[in-house]
Tab-separated table of C-alpha atoms in Angstrom:
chain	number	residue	atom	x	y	z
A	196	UNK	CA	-5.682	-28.595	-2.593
A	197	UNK	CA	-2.623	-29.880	-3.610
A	198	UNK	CA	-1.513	-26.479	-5.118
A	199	UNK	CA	-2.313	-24.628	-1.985
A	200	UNK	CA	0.486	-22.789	0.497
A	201	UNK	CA	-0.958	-24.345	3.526
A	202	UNK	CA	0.441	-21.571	6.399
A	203	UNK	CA	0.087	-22.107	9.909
A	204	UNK	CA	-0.770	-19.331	12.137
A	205	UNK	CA	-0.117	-19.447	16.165
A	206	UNK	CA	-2.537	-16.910	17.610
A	207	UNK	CA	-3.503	-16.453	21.598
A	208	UNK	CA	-6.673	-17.432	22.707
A	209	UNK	CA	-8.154	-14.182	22.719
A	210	UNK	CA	-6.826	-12.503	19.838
A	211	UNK	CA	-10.021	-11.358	17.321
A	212	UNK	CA	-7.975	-9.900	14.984
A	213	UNK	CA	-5.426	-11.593	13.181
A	214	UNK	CA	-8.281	-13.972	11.356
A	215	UNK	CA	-10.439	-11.070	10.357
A	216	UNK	CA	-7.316	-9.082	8.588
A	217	UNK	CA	-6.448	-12.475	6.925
A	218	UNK	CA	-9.812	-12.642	5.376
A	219	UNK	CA	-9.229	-9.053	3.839
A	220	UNK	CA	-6.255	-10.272	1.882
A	221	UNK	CA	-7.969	-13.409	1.197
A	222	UNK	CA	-9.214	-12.675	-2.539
A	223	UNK	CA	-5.922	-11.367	-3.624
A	224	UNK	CA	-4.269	-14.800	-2.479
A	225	UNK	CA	-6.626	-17.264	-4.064
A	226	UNK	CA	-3.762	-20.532	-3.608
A	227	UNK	CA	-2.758	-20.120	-0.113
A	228	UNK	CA	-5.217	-21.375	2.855
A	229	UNK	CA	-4.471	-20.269	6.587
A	230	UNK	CA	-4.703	-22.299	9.211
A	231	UNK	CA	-5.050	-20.766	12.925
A	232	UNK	CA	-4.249	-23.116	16.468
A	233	UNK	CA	-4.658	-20.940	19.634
A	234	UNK	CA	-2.484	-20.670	22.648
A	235	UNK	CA	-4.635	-19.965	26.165
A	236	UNK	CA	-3.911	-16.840	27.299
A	237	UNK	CA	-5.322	-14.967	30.397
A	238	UNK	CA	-3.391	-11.573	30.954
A	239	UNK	CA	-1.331	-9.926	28.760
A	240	UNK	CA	1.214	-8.734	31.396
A	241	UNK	CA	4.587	-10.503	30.974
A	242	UNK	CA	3.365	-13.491	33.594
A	243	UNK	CA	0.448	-14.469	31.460
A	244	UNK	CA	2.631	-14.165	28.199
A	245	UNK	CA	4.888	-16.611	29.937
A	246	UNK	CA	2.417	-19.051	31.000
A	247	UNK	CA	0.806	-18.931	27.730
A	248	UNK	CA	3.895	-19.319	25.744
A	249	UNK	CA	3.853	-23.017	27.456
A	250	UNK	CA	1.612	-23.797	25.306
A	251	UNK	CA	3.393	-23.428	22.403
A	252	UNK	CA	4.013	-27.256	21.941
A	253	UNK	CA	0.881	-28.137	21.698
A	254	UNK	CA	0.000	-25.773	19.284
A	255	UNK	CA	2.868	-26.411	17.287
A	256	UNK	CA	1.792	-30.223	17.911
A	257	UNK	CA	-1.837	-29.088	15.738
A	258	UNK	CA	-0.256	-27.502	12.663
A	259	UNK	CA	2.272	-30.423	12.007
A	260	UNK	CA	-0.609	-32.368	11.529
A	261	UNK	CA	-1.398	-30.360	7.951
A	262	UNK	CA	2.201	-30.607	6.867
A	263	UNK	CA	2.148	-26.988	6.703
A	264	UNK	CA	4.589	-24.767	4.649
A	265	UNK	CA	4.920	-22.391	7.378
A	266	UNK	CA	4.130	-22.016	10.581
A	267	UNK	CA	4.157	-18.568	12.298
A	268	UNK	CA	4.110	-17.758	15.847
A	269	UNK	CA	1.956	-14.781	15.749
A	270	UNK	CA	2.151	-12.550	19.033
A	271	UNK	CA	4.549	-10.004	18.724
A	272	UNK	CA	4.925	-9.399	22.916
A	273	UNK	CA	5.067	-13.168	23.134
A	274	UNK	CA	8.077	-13.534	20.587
A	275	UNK	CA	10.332	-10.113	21.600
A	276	UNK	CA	9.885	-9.764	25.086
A	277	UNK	CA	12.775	-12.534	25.633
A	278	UNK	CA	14.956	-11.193	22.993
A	279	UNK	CA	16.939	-13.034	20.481
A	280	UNK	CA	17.118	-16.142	22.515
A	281	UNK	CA	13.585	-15.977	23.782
A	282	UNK	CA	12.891	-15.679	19.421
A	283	UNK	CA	14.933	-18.052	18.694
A	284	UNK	CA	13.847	-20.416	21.217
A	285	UNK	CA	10.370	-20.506	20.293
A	286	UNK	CA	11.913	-20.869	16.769
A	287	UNK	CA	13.385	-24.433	17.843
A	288	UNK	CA	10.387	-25.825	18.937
A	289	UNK	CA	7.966	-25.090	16.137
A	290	UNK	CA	10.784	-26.727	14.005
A	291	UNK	CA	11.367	-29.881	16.382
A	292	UNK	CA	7.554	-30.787	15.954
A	293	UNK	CA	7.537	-29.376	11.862
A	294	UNK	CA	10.595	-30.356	10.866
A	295	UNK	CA	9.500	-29.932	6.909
A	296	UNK	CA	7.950	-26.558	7.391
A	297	UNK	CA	9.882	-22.923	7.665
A	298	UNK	CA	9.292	-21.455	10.880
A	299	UNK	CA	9.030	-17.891	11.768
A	300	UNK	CA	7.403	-15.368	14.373
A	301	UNK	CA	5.930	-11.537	13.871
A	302	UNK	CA	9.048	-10.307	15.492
A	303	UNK	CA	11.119	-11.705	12.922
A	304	UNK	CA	8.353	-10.955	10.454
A	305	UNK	CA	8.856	-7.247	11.468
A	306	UNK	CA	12.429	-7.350	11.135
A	307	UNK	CA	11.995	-8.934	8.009
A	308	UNK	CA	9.773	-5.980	6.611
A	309	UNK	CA	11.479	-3.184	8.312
A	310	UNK	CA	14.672	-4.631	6.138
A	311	UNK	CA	12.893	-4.983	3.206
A	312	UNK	CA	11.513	-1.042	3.429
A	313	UNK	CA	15.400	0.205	4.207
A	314	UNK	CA	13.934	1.335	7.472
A	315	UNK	CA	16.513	2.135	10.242
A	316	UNK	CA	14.748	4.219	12.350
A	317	UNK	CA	10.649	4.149	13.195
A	318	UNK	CA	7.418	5.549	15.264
A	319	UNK	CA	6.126	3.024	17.612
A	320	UNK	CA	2.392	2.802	18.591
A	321	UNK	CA	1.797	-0.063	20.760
A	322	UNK	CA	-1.468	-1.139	22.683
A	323	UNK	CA	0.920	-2.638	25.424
A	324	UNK	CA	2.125	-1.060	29.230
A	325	UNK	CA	5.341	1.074	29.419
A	326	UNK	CA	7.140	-2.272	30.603
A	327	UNK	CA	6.152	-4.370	27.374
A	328	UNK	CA	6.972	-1.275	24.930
A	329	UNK	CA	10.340	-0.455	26.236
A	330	UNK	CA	11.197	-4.309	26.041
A	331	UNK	CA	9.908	-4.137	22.089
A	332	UNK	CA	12.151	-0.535	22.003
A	333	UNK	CA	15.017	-2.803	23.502
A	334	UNK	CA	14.541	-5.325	21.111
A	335	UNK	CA	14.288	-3.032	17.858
A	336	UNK	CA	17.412	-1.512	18.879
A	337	UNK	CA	19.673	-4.721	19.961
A	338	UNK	CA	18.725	-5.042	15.864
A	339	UNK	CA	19.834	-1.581	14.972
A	340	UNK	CA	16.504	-0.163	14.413
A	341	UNK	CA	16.246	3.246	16.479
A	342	UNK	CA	13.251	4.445	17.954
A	343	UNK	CA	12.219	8.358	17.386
A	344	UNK	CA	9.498	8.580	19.239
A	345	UNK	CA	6.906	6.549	20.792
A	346	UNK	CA	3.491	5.685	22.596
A	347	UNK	CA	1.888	3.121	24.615
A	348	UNK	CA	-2.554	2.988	25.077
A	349	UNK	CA	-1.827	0.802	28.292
A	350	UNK	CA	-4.794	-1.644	27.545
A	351	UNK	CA	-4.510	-4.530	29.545
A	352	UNK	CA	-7.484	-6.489	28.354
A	353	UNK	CA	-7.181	-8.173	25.114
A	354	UNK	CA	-11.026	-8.118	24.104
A	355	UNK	CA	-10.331	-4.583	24.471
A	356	UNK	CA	-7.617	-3.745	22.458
A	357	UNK	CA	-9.723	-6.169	19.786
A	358	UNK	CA	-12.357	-3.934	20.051
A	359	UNK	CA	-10.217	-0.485	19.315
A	360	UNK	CA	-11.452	1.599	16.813
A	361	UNK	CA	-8.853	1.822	13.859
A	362	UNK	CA	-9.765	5.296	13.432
A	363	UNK	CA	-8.540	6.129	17.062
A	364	UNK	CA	-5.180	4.297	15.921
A	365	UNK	CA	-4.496	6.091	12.806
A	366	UNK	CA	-5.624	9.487	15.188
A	367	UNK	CA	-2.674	8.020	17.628
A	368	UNK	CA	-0.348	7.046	14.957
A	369	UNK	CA	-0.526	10.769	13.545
A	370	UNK	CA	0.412	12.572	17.447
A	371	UNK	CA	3.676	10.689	16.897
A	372	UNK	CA	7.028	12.810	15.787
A	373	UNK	CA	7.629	10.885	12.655
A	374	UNK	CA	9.412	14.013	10.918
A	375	UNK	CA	12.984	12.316	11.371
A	376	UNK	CA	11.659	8.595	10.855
A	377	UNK	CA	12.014	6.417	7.961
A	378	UNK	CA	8.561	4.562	8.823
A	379	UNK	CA	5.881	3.639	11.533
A	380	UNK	CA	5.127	0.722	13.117
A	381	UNK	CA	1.684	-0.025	14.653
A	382	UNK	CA	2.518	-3.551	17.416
A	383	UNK	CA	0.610	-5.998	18.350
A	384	UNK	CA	-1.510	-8.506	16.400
A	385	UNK	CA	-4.840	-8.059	18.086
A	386	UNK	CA	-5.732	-4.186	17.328
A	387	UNK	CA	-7.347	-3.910	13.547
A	388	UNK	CA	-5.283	-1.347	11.477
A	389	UNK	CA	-4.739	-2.847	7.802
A	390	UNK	CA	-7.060	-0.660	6.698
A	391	UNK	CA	-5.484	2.465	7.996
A	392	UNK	CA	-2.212	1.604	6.408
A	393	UNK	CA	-2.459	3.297	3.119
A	394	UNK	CA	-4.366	6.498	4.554
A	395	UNK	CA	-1.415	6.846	7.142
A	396	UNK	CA	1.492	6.325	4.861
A	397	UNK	CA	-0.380	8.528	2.200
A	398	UNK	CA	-0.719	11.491	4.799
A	399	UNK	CA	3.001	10.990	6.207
A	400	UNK	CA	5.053	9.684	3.041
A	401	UNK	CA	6.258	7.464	5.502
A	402	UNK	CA	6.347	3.358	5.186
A	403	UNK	CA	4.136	2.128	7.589
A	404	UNK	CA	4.410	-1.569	9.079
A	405	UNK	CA	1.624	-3.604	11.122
A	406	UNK	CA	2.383	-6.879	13.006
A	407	UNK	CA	-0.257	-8.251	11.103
A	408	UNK	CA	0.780	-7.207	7.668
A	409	UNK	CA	4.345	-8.244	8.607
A	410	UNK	CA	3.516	-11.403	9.660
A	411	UNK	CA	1.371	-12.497	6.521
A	412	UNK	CA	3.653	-10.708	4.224
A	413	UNK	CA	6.726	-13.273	5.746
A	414	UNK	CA	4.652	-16.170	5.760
A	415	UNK	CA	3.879	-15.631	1.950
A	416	UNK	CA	7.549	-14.817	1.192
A	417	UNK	CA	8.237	-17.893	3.056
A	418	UNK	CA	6.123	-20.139	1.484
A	419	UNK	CA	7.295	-19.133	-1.868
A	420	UNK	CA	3.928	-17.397	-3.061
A	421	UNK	CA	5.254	-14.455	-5.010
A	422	UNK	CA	1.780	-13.081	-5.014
A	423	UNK	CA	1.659	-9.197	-4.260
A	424	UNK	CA	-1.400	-7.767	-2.497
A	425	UNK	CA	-2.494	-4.077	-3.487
A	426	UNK	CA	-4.808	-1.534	-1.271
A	427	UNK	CA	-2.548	-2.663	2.328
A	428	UNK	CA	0.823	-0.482	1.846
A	429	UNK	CA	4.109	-0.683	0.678
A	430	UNK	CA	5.084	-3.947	2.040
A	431	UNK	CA	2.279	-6.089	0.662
A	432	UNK	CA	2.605	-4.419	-2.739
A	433	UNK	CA	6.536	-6.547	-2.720
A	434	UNK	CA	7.596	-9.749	-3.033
């Protein structure tokens, strides 16, 4: 074990996703081990991602215990809806209870990976209301990424968007105007679509970026593994 990248994953409570893509990617990264704590969450509006995100110490609290090489605050609504400072903030406190681990969040993941593509401007697919996608619009364009076009699925329920069919999301992903875009992005960690990224980016010739992907691809980078991952897109394929 002592050879192991040991990265810690903050999911909320009812996210059935994020664990189940892991796995996939498992077998290609044989020395890294994830480690998941949960934050309660109730409603996915942008009260309950409030009152879950004050749970964040606690959770934080959990990882330090494995002396993790990363932690990752994985929500994407939960770590762009307060912009930069609301990113940052939740930043500072995984680091004041981690202090020897990097810290990072799937919004800065997907910064991270849309900068690593050369992607300015995107698609966005999002399982979120209008009110959480144009705050994840605001923040992609307070960091220069332009939005071409757009669409939100309005599920409210979490369990739900857990339980939509990937092939429904790559049928979404392809009413999008991508013509003009350098790449798609498909939010939110909770709705399964690693497995559509290669068929979508083959059919487009466009990059295409996950919050999942983005996430584990930043935690890897983070941690030092220099492992690339084949079959899940572009990104994965880089170090």
């Amino acid at each position: 074990m002592n050879n192991f990248k040991k990265l810690g994953f903050i999911i909320p409570s009812s996210c059935t996703v994020f664990e189940f893509e892991l796995a996939k990617l498992s077998p290609q990264i044989p020395t890294t081990i994830g480690c998941v704590s949960r934050l309660l969450i109730t409603d996915t509006n942008e009260d309950g991602l409030n009152q879950m995100n004050e749970g964040i110490e606690l959770a934080a609290r959990q990882l330090a215990t494995i002396n993790p090489d990363v932690i990752n605050y994985v929500c994407t609504s939960g770590s762009f809806k307060d912009g930069y400072n609301g990113n940052n903030n939740i930043k500072k406190l995984l680091k004041k209870y981690s202090q020897s681990s990097e810290v990072t969040t799937t919004s800065e993941s997907v910064l991270e990976a849309l900068k690593k593509l050369k992607i300015k401007s995107l698609v966005l697919l999002t399982p979120y209301n209008k009110s959480i996608t144009q705050l994840e619009i605001d923040y992609l364009n307070l960091n220069n990424i332009s939005v071409y076009d757009h669409m939100f699925l309005d599920i409210e329920d979490n369990l739900e968007r857990g339980n939509l069919d990937p092939k429904d999301l790559f049928n979404y992903a392809t009413k999008l105007d991508f013509s003009q875009a350098d790449g798609i992005l498909l939010s939110c960690t909770n709705v399964t679509s690693m497995e559509i990224i290669k068929p979508l980016e083959k059919l487009t010739n466009k990059s295409v970026i996950t919050s999942n992907q983005a996430s584990i691809w930043h935690s890897l980078r983070l941690s030092r593994c220099k492992k690339k991952i084949n079959g899940y897109g572009k990104l994965l394929s880089k170090y």
